[in-house]
Coordinates of C-alpha atoms in Angstrom, one line a residue:
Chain A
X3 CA 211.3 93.4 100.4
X4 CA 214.3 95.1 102.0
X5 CA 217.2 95.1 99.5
X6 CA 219.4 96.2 101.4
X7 CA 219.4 93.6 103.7
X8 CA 219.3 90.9 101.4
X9 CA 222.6 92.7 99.6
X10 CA 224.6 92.7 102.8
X11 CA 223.7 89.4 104.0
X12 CA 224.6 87.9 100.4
X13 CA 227.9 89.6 100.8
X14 CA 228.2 88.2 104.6
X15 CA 227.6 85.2 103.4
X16 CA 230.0 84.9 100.6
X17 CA 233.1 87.0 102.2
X18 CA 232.6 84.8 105.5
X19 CA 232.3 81.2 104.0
X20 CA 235.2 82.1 101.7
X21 CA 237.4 83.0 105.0
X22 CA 236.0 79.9 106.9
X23 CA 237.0 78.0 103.8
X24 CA 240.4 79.3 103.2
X25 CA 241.0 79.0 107.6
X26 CA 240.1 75.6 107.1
X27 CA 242.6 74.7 104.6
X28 CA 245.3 76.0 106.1
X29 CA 243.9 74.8 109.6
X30 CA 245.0 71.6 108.0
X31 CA 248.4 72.8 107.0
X32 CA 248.8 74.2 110.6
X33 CA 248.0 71.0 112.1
X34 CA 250.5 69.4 110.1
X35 CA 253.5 72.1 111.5
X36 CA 251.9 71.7 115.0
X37 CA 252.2 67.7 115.5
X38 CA 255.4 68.3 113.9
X39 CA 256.8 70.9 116.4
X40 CA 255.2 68.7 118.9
X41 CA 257.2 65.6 117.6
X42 CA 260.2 67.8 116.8
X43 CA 260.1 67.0 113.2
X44 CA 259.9 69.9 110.5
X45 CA 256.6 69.3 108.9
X46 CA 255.2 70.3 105.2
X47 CA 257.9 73.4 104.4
X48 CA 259.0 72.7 100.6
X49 CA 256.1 74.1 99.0
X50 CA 256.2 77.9 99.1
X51 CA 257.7 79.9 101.5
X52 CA 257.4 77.9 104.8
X53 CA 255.3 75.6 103.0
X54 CA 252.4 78.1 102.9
X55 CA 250.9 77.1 99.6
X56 CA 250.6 73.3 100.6
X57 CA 247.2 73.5 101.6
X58 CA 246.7 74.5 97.2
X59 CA 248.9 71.3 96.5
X60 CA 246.7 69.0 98.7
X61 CA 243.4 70.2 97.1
X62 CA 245.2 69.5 93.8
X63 CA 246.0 66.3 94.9
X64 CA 242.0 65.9 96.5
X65 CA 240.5 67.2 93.1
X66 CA 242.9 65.1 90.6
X67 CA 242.8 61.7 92.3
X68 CA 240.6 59.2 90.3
X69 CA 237.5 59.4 91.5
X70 CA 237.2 55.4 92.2
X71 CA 233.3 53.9 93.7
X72 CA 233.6 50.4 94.7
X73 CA 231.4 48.4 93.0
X74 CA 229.7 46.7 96.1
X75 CA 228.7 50.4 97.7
X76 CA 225.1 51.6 97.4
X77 CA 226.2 54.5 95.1
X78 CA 222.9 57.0 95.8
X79 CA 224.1 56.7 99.5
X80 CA 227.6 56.6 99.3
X81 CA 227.6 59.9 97.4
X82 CA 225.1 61.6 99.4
X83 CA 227.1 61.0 102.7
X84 CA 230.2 63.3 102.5
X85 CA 228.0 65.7 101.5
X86 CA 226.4 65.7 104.5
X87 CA 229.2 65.7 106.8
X88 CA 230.4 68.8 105.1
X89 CA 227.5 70.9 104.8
X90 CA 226.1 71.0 108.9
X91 CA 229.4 72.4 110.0
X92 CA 229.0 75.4 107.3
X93 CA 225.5 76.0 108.1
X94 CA 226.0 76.7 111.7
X95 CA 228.5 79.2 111.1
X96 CA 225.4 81.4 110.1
X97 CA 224.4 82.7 113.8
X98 CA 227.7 83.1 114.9
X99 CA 228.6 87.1 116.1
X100 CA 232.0 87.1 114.3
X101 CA 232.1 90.9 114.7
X102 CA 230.7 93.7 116.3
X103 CA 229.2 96.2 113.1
X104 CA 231.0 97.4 109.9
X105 CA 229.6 100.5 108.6
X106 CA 226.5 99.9 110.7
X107 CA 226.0 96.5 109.4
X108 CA 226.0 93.7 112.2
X109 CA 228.6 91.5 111.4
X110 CA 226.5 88.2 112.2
X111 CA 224.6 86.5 109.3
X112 CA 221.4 85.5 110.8
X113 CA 220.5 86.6 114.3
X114 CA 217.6 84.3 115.3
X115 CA 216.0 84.1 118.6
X116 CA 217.0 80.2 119.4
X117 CA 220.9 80.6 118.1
X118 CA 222.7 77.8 120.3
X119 CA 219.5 75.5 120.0
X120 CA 220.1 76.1 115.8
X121 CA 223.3 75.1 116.3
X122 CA 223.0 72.0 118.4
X123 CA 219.8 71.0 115.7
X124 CA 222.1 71.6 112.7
X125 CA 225.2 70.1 114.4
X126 CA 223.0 67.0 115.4
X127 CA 222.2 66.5 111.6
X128 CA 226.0 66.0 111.0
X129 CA 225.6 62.3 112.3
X130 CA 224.2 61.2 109.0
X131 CA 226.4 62.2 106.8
X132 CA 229.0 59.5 109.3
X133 CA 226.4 56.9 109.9
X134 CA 225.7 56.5 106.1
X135 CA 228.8 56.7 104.9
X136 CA 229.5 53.9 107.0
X137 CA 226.5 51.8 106.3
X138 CA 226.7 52.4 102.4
X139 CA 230.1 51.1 102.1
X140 CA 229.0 47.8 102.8
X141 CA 231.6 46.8 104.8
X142 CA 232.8 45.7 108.1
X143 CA 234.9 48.5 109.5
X144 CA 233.3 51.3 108.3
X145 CA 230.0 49.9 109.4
X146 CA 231.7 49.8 113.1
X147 CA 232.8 53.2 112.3
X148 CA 229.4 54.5 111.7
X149 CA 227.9 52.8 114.6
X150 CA 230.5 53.8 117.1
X151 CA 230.4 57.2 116.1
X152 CA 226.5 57.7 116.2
X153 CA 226.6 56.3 119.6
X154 CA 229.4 58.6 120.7
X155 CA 227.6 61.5 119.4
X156 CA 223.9 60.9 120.5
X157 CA 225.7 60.6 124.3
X158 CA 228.1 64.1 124.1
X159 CA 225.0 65.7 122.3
X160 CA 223.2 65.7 126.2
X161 CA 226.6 67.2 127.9
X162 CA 226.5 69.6 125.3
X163 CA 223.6 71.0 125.5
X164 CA 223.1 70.9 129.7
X165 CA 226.8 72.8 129.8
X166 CA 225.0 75.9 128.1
X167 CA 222.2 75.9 130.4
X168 CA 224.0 78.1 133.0
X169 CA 225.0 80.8 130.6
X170 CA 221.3 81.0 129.6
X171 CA 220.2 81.3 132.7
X172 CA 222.5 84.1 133.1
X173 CA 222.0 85.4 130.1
X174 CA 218.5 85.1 130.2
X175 CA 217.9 84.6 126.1
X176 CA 218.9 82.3 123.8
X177 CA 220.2 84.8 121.4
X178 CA 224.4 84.8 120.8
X179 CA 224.5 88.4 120.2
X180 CA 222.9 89.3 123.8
X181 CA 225.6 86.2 125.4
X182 CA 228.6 88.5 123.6
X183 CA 226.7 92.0 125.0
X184 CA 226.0 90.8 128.4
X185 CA 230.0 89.7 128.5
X186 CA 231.2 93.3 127.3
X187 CA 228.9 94.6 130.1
X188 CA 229.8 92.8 133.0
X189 CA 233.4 90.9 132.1
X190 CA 233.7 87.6 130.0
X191 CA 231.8 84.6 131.8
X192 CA 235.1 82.9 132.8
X193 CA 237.3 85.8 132.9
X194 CA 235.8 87.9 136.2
X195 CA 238.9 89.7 136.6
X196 CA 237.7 91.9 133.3
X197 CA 235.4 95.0 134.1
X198 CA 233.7 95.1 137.7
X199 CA 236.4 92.5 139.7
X200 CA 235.0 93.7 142.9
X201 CA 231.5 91.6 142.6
X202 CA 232.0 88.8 145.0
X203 CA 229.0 87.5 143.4
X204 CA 231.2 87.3 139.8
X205 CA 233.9 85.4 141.2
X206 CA 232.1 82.6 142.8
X207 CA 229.9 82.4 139.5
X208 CA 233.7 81.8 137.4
X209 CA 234.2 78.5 139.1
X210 CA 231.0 77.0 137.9
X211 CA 231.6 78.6 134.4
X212 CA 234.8 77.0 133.7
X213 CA 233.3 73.9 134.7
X214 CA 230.6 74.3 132.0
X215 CA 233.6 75.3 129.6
X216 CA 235.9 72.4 130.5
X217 CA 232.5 70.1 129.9
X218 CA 231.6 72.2 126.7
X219 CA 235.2 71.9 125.2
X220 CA 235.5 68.4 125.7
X221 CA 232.1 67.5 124.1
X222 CA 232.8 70.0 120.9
X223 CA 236.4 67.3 120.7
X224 CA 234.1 64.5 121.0
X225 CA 231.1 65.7 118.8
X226 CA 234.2 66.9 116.3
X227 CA 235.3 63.2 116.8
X228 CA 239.1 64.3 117.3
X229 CA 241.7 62.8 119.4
X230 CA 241.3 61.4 122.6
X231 CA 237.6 60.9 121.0
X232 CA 238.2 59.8 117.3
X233 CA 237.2 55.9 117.7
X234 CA 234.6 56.6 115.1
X235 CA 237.7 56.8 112.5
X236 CA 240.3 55.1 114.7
X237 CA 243.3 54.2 112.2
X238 CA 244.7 51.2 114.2
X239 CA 241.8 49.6 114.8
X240 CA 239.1 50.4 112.1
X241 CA 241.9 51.4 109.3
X242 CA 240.1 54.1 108.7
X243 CA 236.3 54.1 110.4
X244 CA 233.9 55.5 108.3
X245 CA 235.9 56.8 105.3
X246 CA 238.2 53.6 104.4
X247 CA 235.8 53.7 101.0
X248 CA 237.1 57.1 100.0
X249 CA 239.0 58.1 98.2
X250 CA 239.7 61.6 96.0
X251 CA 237.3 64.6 96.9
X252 CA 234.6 62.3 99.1
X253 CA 237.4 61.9 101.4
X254 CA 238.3 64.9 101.0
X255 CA 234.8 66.4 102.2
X256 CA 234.7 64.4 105.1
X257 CA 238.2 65.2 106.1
X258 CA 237.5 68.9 106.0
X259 CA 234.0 68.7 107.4
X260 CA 236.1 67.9 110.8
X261 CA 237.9 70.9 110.0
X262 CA 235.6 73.2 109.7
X263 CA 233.4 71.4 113.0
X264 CA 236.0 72.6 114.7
X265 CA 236.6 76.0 113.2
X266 CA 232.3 76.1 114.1
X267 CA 232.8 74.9 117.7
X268 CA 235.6 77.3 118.5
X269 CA 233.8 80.4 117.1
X270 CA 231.2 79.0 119.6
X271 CA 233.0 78.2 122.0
X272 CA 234.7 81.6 121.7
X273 CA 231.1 83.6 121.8
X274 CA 229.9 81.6 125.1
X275 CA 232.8 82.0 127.1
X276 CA 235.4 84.3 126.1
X277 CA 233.4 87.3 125.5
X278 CA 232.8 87.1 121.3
X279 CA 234.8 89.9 119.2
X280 CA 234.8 91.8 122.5
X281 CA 238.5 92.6 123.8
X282 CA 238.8 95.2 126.8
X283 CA 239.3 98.9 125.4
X284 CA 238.3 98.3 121.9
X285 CA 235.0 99.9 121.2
X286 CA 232.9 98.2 118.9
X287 CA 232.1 99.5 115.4
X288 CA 229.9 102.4 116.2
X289 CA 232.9 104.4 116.4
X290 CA 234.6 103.7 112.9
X291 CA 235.3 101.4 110.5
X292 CA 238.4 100.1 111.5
X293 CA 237.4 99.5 115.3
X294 CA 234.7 97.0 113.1
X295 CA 237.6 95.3 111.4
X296 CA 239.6 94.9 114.6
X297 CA 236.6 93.1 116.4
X298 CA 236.5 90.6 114.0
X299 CA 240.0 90.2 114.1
X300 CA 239.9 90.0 117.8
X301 CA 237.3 87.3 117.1
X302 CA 239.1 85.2 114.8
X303 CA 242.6 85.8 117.0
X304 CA 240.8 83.8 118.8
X305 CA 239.3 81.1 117.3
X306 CA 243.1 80.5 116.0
X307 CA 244.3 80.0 119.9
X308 CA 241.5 77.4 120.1
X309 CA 242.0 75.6 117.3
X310 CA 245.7 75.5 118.1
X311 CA 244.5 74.5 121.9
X312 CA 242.5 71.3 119.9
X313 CA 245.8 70.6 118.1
X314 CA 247.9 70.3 121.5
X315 CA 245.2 68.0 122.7
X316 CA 245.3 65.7 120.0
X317 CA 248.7 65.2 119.5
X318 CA 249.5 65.1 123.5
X319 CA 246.7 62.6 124.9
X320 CA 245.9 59.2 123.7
X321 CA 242.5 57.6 122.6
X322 CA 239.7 56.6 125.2
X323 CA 239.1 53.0 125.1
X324 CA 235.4 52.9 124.0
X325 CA 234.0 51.6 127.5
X326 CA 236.1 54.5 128.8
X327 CA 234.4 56.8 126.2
X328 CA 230.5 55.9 127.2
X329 CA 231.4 55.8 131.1
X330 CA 233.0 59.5 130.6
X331 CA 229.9 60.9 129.1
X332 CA 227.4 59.2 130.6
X333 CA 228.5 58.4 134.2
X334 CA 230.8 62.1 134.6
X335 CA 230.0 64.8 132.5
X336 CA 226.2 64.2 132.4
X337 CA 226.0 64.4 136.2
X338 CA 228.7 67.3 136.8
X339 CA 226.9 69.5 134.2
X340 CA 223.9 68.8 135.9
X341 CA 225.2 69.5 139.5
X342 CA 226.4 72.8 137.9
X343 CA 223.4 73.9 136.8
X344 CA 221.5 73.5 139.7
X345 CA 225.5 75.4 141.7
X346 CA 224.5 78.3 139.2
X347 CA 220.9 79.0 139.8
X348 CA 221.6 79.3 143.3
X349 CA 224.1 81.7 143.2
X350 CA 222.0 84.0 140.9
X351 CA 219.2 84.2 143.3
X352 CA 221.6 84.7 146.0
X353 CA 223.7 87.4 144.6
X354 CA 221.0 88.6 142.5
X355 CA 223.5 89.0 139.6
Chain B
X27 CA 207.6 85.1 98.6
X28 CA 206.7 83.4 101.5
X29 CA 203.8 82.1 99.9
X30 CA 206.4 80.8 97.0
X31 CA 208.7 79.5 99.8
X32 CA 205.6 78.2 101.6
X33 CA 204.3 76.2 98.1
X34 CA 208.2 74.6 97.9
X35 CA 208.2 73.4 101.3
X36 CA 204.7 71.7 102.0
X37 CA 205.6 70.2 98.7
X38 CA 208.6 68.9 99.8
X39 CA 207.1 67.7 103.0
X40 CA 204.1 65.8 101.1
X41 CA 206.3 64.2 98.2
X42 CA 208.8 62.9 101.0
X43 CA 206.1 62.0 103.2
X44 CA 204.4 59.9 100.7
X45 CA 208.2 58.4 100.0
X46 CA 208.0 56.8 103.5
X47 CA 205.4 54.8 102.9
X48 CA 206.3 53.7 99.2
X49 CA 210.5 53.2 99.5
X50 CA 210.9 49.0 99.7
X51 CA 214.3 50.6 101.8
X52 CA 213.6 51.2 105.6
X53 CA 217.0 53.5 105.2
X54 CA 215.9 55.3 102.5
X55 CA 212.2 55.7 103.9
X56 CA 213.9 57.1 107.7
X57 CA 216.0 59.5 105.3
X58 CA 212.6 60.6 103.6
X59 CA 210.9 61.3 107.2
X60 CA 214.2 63.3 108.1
X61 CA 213.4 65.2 105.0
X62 CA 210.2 66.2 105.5
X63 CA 210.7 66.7 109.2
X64 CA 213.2 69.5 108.1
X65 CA 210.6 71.1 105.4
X66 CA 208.1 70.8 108.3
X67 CA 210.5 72.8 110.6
X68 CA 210.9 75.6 107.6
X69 CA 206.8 75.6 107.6
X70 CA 207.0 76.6 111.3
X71 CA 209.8 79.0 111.3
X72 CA 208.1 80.5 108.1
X73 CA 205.3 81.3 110.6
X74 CA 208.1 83.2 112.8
X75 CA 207.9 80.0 115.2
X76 CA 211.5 79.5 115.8
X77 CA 211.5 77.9 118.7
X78 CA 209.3 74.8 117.9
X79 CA 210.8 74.6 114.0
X80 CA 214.2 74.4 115.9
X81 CA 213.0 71.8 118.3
X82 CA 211.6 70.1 115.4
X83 CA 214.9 69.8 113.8
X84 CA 216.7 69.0 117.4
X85 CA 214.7 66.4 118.1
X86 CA 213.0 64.3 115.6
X87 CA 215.4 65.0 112.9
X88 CA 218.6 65.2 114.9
X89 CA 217.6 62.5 117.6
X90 CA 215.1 60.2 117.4
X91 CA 215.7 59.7 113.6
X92 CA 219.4 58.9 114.4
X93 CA 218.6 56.4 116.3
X94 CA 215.5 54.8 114.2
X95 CA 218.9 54.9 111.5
X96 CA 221.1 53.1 114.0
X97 CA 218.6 50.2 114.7
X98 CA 217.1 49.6 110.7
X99 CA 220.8 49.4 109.8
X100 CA 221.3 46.5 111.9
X101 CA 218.8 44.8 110.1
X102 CA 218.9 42.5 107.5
X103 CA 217.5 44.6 104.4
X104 CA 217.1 42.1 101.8
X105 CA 214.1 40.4 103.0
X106 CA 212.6 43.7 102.8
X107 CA 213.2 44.4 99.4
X108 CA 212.1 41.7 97.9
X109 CA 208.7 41.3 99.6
X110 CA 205.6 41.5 97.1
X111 CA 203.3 44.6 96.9
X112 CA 200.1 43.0 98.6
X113 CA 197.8 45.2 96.3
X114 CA 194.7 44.8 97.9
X115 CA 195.9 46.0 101.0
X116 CA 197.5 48.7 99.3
X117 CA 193.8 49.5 98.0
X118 CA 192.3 49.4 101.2
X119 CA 194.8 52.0 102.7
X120 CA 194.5 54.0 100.0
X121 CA 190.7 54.0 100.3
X122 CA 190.5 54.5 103.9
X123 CA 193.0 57.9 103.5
X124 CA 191.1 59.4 101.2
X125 CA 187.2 59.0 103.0
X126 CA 189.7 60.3 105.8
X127 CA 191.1 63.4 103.6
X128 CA 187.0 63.9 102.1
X129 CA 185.7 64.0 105.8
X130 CA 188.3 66.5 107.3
X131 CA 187.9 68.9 104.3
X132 CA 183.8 68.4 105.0
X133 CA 184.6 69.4 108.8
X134 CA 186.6 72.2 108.3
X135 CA 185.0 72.9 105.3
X136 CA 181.6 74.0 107.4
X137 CA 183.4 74.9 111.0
X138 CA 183.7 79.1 110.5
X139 CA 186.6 79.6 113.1
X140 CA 188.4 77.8 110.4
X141 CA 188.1 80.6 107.8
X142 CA 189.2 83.2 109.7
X143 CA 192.9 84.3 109.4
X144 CA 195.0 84.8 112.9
X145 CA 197.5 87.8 113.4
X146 CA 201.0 86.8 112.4
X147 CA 203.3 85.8 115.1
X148 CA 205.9 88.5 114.4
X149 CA 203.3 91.1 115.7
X150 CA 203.6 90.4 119.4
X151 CA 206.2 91.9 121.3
X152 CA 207.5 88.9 123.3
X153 CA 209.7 85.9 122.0
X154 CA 208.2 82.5 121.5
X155 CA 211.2 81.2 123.8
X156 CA 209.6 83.0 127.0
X157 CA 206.3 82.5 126.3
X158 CA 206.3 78.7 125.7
X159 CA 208.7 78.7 128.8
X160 CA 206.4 80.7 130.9
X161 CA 203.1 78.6 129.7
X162 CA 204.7 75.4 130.3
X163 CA 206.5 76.3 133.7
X164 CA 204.1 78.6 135.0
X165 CA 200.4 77.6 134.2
X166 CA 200.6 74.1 133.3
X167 CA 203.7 73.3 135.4
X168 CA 201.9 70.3 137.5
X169 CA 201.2 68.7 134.0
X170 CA 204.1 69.0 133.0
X171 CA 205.8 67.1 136.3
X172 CA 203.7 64.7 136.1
X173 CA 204.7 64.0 132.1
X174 CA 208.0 63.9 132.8
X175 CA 207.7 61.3 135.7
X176 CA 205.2 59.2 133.3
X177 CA 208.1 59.5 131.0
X178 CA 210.6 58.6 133.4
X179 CA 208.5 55.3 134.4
X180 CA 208.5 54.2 131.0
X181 CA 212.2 54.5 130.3
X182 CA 212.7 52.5 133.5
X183 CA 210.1 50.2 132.5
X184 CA 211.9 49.6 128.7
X185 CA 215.5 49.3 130.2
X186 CA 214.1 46.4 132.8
X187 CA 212.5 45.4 130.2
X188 CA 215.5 44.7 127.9
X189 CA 217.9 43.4 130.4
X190 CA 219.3 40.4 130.0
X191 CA 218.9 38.3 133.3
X192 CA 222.4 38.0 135.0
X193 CA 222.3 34.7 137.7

């Protein structure tokens, strides 16, 4: 048994799902100031300085709420289901790269041979925490809820996965930590303008590779179900979707399992396409301690602009209607990440990248 | 501890598996088969097969479950639960699993390739990924064409199948 391995991984584990937990709170409190700078209002500011310790007063409020179960739930079920919304999102945070190494530790919790496919298994388990909390509520508009967003999921699930298929085939491994390496050696995926620009090969390959990102991006919103995709929870229609049961911490958990969904599909998003913890003329850890902290700085400056890129879209664009929704995914992204597979594959064998 | 993680998991799978069959809830049996779908998928990776624990999990558990959950929860459930226990029946399949459990321990029990222990997986130098890519692509890649349009032929057939006529 290697001790040492199992020390730093526990320590991983605990430093990085205490930071994911603490982004995530005040992911929420940013989303609050961003719709508000959007709408011109003000936003949360009384609490602390700038409002900063907000995020502390809503978990107060999350923790002493009564916690209330209608009596015509299935209880078993209805306590089981935020739970499982909650948990996928954290798990998948596991084979993320968020660094490059800290005192010759790799700063990635578990790097497996089949990363993305763990993430699209353990990210397609985050459907039953939804669907059950919507069928154990025993009523009408969660029920819809649940439905709707099962459906909705099961269809972006396919766009999701066939938008990765030309970085693997790039790539030519499954693993996240050779995606981030292959991107510090030739230039991030949709950035060809960083290391060799003058690879004709590099820039024609771009196009297709922001295509895959555009499709990517907008399946993480929909898989996330955020706005333009959030019929699952849709307020005006459903009052509430899935969650109108909740109340206290069970709403809580499924309000932050979004959160941290998104926080996951960033850091992924982030680690496909925009080169990882990798930022040109910053070597990685090898050469000191602090170059190791910076990486995972870099990487989590970055998650920061994408979450705040989800933010803008949802409180710019309105909701799909959901024939609109299914003809999107099905009809459009299915078939344009398929066409850019196939764009891909040629232009490998032709350039011989 | 592998064999302790081993012992926790194939127990998990078997007390879920037997769940299935004896939950009077279809939801909770489909969440008993997700369960021990998942312990099955820690069986595999715990023999360093990633690739086809993940797949596991991806498909059956993530996929096909989801949408066995979709359609029971649709259903009316009450007539379910309160069906009787038809004990004899219950006999008779519990008979017929164990003279099936007796004769497979009496096959393998004589057959000597089963005694023999294979090299570990971790040993080889290549990743499962490649090498189930490369068997199923390379040497049985007319096979697996031919699956796919069987596949494809059946989906076409179920869709026609459940359209509604439009005159």
């Amino acid at each position: 048994m290697d001790y040492f391995f199992i020390g730093t991984s526990l320590i991983k584990i605990v430093c990085l799902l205490g930071f994911v937990l603490g982004l995530m709170n005040y992911a929420v409190y940013a989303e609050r100031r961003v719709s508000a700078l959007i709408q011109d209002r003000l936003g949360p500011n009384r609490v602390g300085p700038a409002g900063l310790l907000q995020p502390i007063a809503d978990a107060g409020k999350f923790l002493l709420k009564e916690q209330f179960t209608p009596a015509h739930v299935n209880k078993l079920y209805y306590w089981l289901a935020p739970c499982l919304a909650m948990v996928p999102p954290v798990i998948t945070i596991a084979v993320v790269p968020f660094g490059s190494t800290l005192f010759g530790v790799p700063m990635v919790i578990a790097d497996i041979n089949v990363g993305i496919l763990f993430v699209f298994a353990i990210a397609s388990l985050g459907v039953y925490g939804i669907v059950l909390g919507g069928w154990a509520s025993n009523s009408k508009y969660p029920f819809l809820g649940g439905v709707r967003s099962s459906s909705q999921m099961i269809s972006y699930e396919l766009s999701l996965g066939l938008a990765v298929i030309p970085i693997f085939l790039l790539v030519g491994n499954l693993r996240l930590t050779s995606v981030v390496q292959y991107q510090i050696d030739h230039g991030w995926l949709i950035a060809p303008f960083i290391g060799d620009w003058t690879n004709l090969g590099k820039w024609l390959l771009a196009i297709p590779m922001f295509i895959s990102f555009l499709v990517f991006i907008i399946a993480v919103l929909a898989e996330t179900n955020r706005l333009p995709f959030d019929l699952p929870e849709a307020e005006q229609e459903l009052a509430g979707g899935y969650h109108t049961e909740y109340a206290s911490m069970k709403f809580g958990l499924f309000f932050l399992g979004e959160y941290i969904a998104m926080i996951t599909g960033s850091g992924i998003i982030v680690t496909l396409f925009f080169g990882g913890w990798h930022l040109p003329g910053i070597p990685d850890g090898s050469h000191g301690w602090i170059f190791g902290l910076i990486n995972i700085a870099v990487f989590f400056a970055k998650v920061a602009a994408l979450i705040f890129l989800f933010m803008w879209v949802r409180w710019t664009l309105p909701r799909f209607r959901w024939d609109q929704l299914m003809r999107l995914g099905w009809l459009f992204f299915f078939e344009i990440a398929l066409v850019n597979i196939f764009v891909v594959a040629i232009i490998l064998i032709y350039f011989h990248l | 501890m592998s064999v302790f993680l081993f012992w926790i998991f194939a127990l998990m799978m078997l007390v879920f598996g037997v769940a299935v069959v004896i939950n009077r809830n279809p939801v909770a049996s489909a969440l008993s088969l997700v369960v021990s779908f998942l312990a099955l998928a820690a069986l595999f990776m715990s023999l360093d097969a990633y690739f086809i624990g993940i797949i596991q999990v991806l498909v059956y558990a993530g996929a096909i479950m989801v949408l066995f959950l979709f359609i029971i929860m649709l259903l009316d459930l009450r007539a379910e639960e309160l069906r009787k226990i038809n004990w004899v029946a219950s006999a008779g399949g519990l008979a017929v699993a164990l003279a099936l459990m007796v004769q497979i321990f009496a096959v393998i029990g004589r057959f000597s390739l089963a005694k023999q222990t294979f090299p570990s997986l971790a040993k080889s130098t290549s990743d499962d990924v490649h090498r189930i890519g490369l068997l199923l692509f390379d040497n049985y890649n007319l096979p697996f064409q031919i699956i796919g349009v069987v596949i494809l032929v059946a989906t076409i057939g179920a869709v026609m199948l459940s359209r509604r006529e439009t005159r």
